[in-house]
């Protein structure tokens, strides 16, 4: 197969997909096989541009003969080649279409995986698109009641938000992970997610939001009775007391050292601002806030 002339295979395949005076019907089955042979041959020769085009056409052919699974596989390969060629927009398009094809085949897990692969490939070059793809991958799993399979995806999104200094969004995704963990009865992951969100708010020097997050999360019994809760309480108390050294001690606890690396790095930099203005607020300052216990459980 590697010795076949891929250019001739492509030319022959193209003719089979078009009508002419001498050809009154198309032959997508044969054409698809030829495109696949050409794709492998181009790849063997490291002609990635032509290989990508051949896999794209092979994918189209598999669609035409009603084989969405194989069509998706070919598009994933085309996406990999597009990444090697620096065509990031095509990477996104191909992985998204592959996901759609897997869904047509009734396979939600591979559909989510395709989006996650695309997101991973785009984290550096197109972080916003990566976030969208990771998020869509999460949604597919959530709708299929497979939240536990999405834990790493939530973490990946939060990590991108942290790298791009969008800390509120990062904390929101850690809380979303906590909700998914609650549905999956994954108590340890749930508590770690809530503590992570609190640390992110503290790193952003948003003590009020960190305190509110702690209060809300503490409505969940699993968190209220956890090591993560006690760690968060020590951090917040140290902030209220304006004790920077105690903040540093609490931030270096073993509980925090079991969190995601991106969160550990943030914790080790606490406190990030002046603590003198964070003395305990006057009683009743937050009494007007209404807590919705359904937010986190």
mmCIF file of C-alpha atoms in Angstrom, residues 11 46 61 85 98 106 126 140 146 148 175 181 189-190 201 206 216 220-221 235 243 247-248 250 264 272 292:
data_model
loop_
_atom_site.group_PDB
_atom_site.id
_atom_site.type_symbol
_atom_site.label_atom_id
_atom_site.label_comp_id
_atom_site.label_asym_id
_atom_site.label_seq_id
_atom_site.Cartn_x
_atom_site.Cartn_y
_atom_site.Cartn_z
ATOM 1 C CA UNK A 11 -7.658 11.165 -8.863
ATOM 2 C CA UNK A 46 5.017 12.387 5.486
ATOM 3 C CA UNK A 61 -17.074 9.074 1.981
ATOM 4 C CA UNK A 85 0.399 21.858 10.186
ATOM 5 C CA UNK A 98 -16.110 14.203 14.793
ATOM 6 C CA UNK A 106 -25.060 6.845 19.485
ATOM 7 C CA UNK A 126 -6.703 29.105 21.312
ATOM 8 C CA UNK A 140 -22.426 15.702 26.812
ATOM 9 C CA UNK A 146 -21.815 10.396 33.457
ATOM 10 C CA UNK A 148 -17.875 11.267 37.135
ATOM 11 C CA UNK A 175 -17.872 24.682 42.164
ATOM 12 C CA UNK A 181 -18.973 15.115 42.437
ATOM 13 C CA UNK A 189 -13.475 15.213 45.049
ATOM 14 C CA UNK A 190 -16.414 17.370 46.096
ATOM 15 C CA UNK A 201 -11.026 33.643 45.477
ATOM 16 C CA UNK A 206 -11.661 38.697 46.994
ATOM 17 C CA UNK A 216 -22.514 28.341 50.962
ATOM 18 C CA UNK A 220 -23.325 20.700 52.457
ATOM 19 C CA UNK A 221 -22.842 18.196 55.274
ATOM 20 C CA UNK A 235 -7.305 30.300 56.111
ATOM 21 C CA UNK A 243 -2.144 37.350 60.279
ATOM 22 C CA UNK A 247 -2.120 32.386 56.282
ATOM 23 C CA UNK A 248 1.170 31.011 54.976
ATOM 24 C CA UNK A 250 -2.416 27.215 56.662
ATOM 25 C CA UNK A 264 -1.297 24.452 45.180
ATOM 26 C CA UNK A 272 -1.564 38.250 47.746
ATOM 27 C CA UNK A 292 -29.983 28.988 48.200
#
